[in-house]
């Protein structure tokens, strides 16, 4: 990763990267295959914080394994080590925009609330964020928060049941400084398809006025 680069977007992945059926190893794409061209061209960079998980070919289809990994990664987003690593990466790259997906959005908010961030950041897109509605999103001068939400998200519905809290990716945010944008999803796997599928790319970029 270059220190003086043309990166203008930092991508922060969500939970469960180690249990993706079509991706047996955690890669530098971190599930953002819909943006593979931009990552390869060094226009975007990924912050990989995934927890490894040992298993076999059937493990990704185990609800127990998925739940166990989710609980481990839920602890990681409160980890000082992981938050400082994200902070350092942001200072090294100095992106103008951050797109943070699912539980990665929770990690991003925790980091911004706890540490100073580079002044280069202007827009933070919370992409179907697995963030409780009760959590206060920090107000930072010069930074716009955009919450992409969908009540069609079955993954976040499961999160609401597990955590006994409604996530803003499912119901939207009520905080005045957060802009809500409803995103129609295609099918029950839409939560992860939104980063896998290149067909969503133009819609994601439009939120940053880059399409």
XYZ file of C-alpha atoms in Angstrom:
211
model
C 0.000 0.000 0.000
C 1.469 3.348 -1.011
C 1.808 6.196 1.459
C 1.388 8.899 -1.183
C -1.363 7.403 -3.290
C -4.310 8.284 -5.419
C -6.703 6.524 -3.050
C -9.727 8.686 -2.402
C -12.006 6.054 -0.851
C -11.372 3.753 2.093
C -13.533 0.615 2.282
C -14.234 -1.015 5.660
C -15.789 -4.472 5.426
C -18.438 -6.038 7.625
C -18.557 -9.255 9.657
C -18.058 -12.834 8.532
C -15.354 -12.535 5.883
C -13.737 -15.788 7.060
C -16.955 -17.732 6.370
C -17.736 -16.698 2.810
C -18.522 -19.847 0.743
C -16.930 -18.517 -2.466
C -13.913 -16.953 -0.714
C -12.068 -19.556 1.411
C -9.375 -17.063 2.395
C -9.579 -13.510 3.699
C -8.281 -11.412 0.808
C -7.333 -7.773 0.321
C -10.664 -7.234 -1.466
C -12.465 -7.997 1.819
C -15.646 -8.931 -0.038
C -15.855 -5.710 -2.073
C -15.836 -7.534 -5.410
C -18.269 -5.032 -6.879
C -15.413 -2.504 -6.611
C -12.591 -4.854 -7.664
C -11.540 -2.709 -10.638
C -11.197 0.400 -8.489
C -9.221 -1.515 -5.858
C -6.894 -2.987 -8.492
C -6.377 0.483 -9.982
C -5.459 1.867 -6.537
C -8.418 4.247 -6.563
C -9.782 2.584 -3.426
C -8.171 0.836 -0.474
C -9.594 -1.705 1.960
C -9.088 -1.919 5.695
C -9.102 -5.619 6.600
C -9.934 -6.393 10.232
C -11.585 -9.816 9.843
C -11.161 -12.500 12.493
C -9.922 -15.855 11.084
C -12.076 -18.938 11.564
C -11.040 -22.562 11.137
C -13.518 -24.977 9.614
C -14.313 -27.206 6.651
C -16.276 -26.851 3.417
C -19.569 -26.994 5.320
C -18.669 -24.477 8.037
C -19.833 -21.376 6.077
C -23.343 -22.855 5.996
C -23.488 -23.429 9.759
C -25.638 -20.877 11.573
C -23.823 -21.706 14.803
C -20.442 -20.932 13.190
C -21.777 -17.720 11.706
C -23.123 -16.656 15.090
C -19.892 -17.603 16.893
C -17.767 -15.579 14.462
C -20.190 -12.635 14.678
C -19.817 -12.519 18.474
C -16.022 -12.585 18.197
C -15.999 -9.777 15.647
C -18.521 -7.790 17.668
C -15.885 -7.717 20.424
C -13.187 -6.710 17.935
C -14.919 -3.461 16.980
C -14.416 -2.284 20.584
C -10.765 -3.334 20.559
C -8.247 -0.521 21.049
C -5.791 -2.384 18.815
C -8.217 -2.607 15.888
C -9.428 0.973 16.281
C -5.874 2.334 16.384
C -4.990 0.277 13.328
C -7.909 1.848 11.434
C -6.883 5.310 12.617
C -3.288 4.791 11.483
C -4.407 3.461 8.106
C -6.643 6.483 7.567
C -3.809 8.862 8.424
C -1.497 7.032 6.032
C -3.946 7.077 3.120
C -5.824 10.304 3.913
C -8.999 9.407 1.948
C -11.743 11.906 1.226
C -14.463 9.279 1.564
C -15.123 6.186 3.656
C -17.604 3.441 2.770
C -18.145 1.235 5.817
C -20.345 -1.846 5.503
C -22.409 -3.570 8.194
C -20.405 -4.186 11.402
C -17.512 -2.293 9.822
C -19.671 0.829 10.072
C -19.917 0.259 13.841
C -16.123 -0.050 14.003
C -15.752 3.188 12.038
C -18.039 5.133 14.373
C -16.290 3.742 17.458
C -12.940 4.824 16.026
C -14.097 8.330 15.115
C -15.615 8.739 18.570
C -12.402 7.680 20.338
C -9.575 9.102 18.201
C -8.580 12.075 16.113
C -9.067 11.519 12.394
C -7.415 13.034 9.314
C -8.984 16.269 8.087
C -9.089 14.812 4.572
C -12.257 12.800 5.364
C -15.367 14.607 4.092
C -17.974 11.870 3.585
C -18.687 8.676 5.504
C -21.179 6.262 3.964
C -22.640 3.795 6.445
C -23.664 0.989 4.112
C -26.457 -1.103 5.668
C -24.845 -0.456 9.063
C -25.186 -2.929 11.911
C -25.310 -0.061 14.411
C -27.929 0.238 17.173
C -30.322 3.129 16.709
C -29.522 4.303 20.243
C -25.819 4.832 19.489
C -24.829 8.479 19.139
C -23.010 9.184 15.891
C -20.339 11.847 16.484
C -20.802 15.248 14.884
C -17.537 16.256 13.220
C -17.090 19.603 11.522
C -16.764 19.209 7.767
C -17.821 15.530 7.754
C -21.110 14.322 6.231
C -22.678 11.074 7.450
C -24.822 9.128 4.970
C -26.835 6.132 6.186
C -27.836 3.663 3.470
C -30.658 1.612 4.950
C -33.280 -0.921 3.895
C -36.102 -2.568 5.771
C -35.684 -5.429 3.261
C -32.366 -6.468 4.829
C -32.826 -9.960 6.299
C -29.289 -9.998 7.773
C -29.993 -6.880 9.839
C -33.342 -8.314 10.868
C -31.433 -11.271 12.316
C -29.039 -8.820 13.999
C -31.991 -7.037 15.601
C -33.211 -10.343 17.041
C -29.759 -11.368 18.300
C -28.850 -7.991 19.807
C -32.376 -6.986 20.870
C -31.778 -3.583 19.282
C -32.909 -2.080 15.994
C -29.958 -1.223 13.725
C -30.070 2.016 11.713
C -29.326 0.013 8.584
C -32.762 -1.560 9.003
C -34.899 1.368 10.179
C -32.891 4.524 9.414
C -31.327 7.042 11.777
C -33.222 9.733 13.684
C -30.139 11.892 14.243
C -30.388 15.226 12.458
C -26.813 15.283 11.155
C -27.202 11.887 9.448
C -28.679 11.747 5.942
C -30.839 8.670 5.352
C -31.002 7.083 1.892
C -33.276 4.078 1.307
C -31.690 1.322 -0.805
C -33.895 -1.328 -2.455
C -32.266 -4.750 -2.189
C -32.534 -7.595 -4.669
C -33.249 -10.885 -2.913
C -32.716 -12.195 0.615
C -28.913 -12.016 0.284
C -28.938 -8.320 -0.526
C -26.945 -7.363 2.587
C -23.773 -8.893 1.160
C -24.713 -8.682 -2.495
C -24.479 -4.892 -2.235
C -20.687 -5.165 -1.966
C -20.241 -8.324 -4.079
C -22.299 -7.283 -7.066
C -20.967 -4.657 -9.485
C -24.575 -3.733 -10.410
C -24.823 -1.803 -7.142
C -21.637 0.165 -7.834
C -23.204 3.141 -9.589
C -25.762 3.534 -6.825
C -23.040 3.497 -4.152
C -20.894 6.006 -6.031
C -23.853 8.303 -6.574
C -24.033 8.894 -2.808
C -20.531 10.364 -3.085
C -21.355 12.185 -6.355
C -18.750 10.063 -8.150
C -20.945 8.191 -10.647
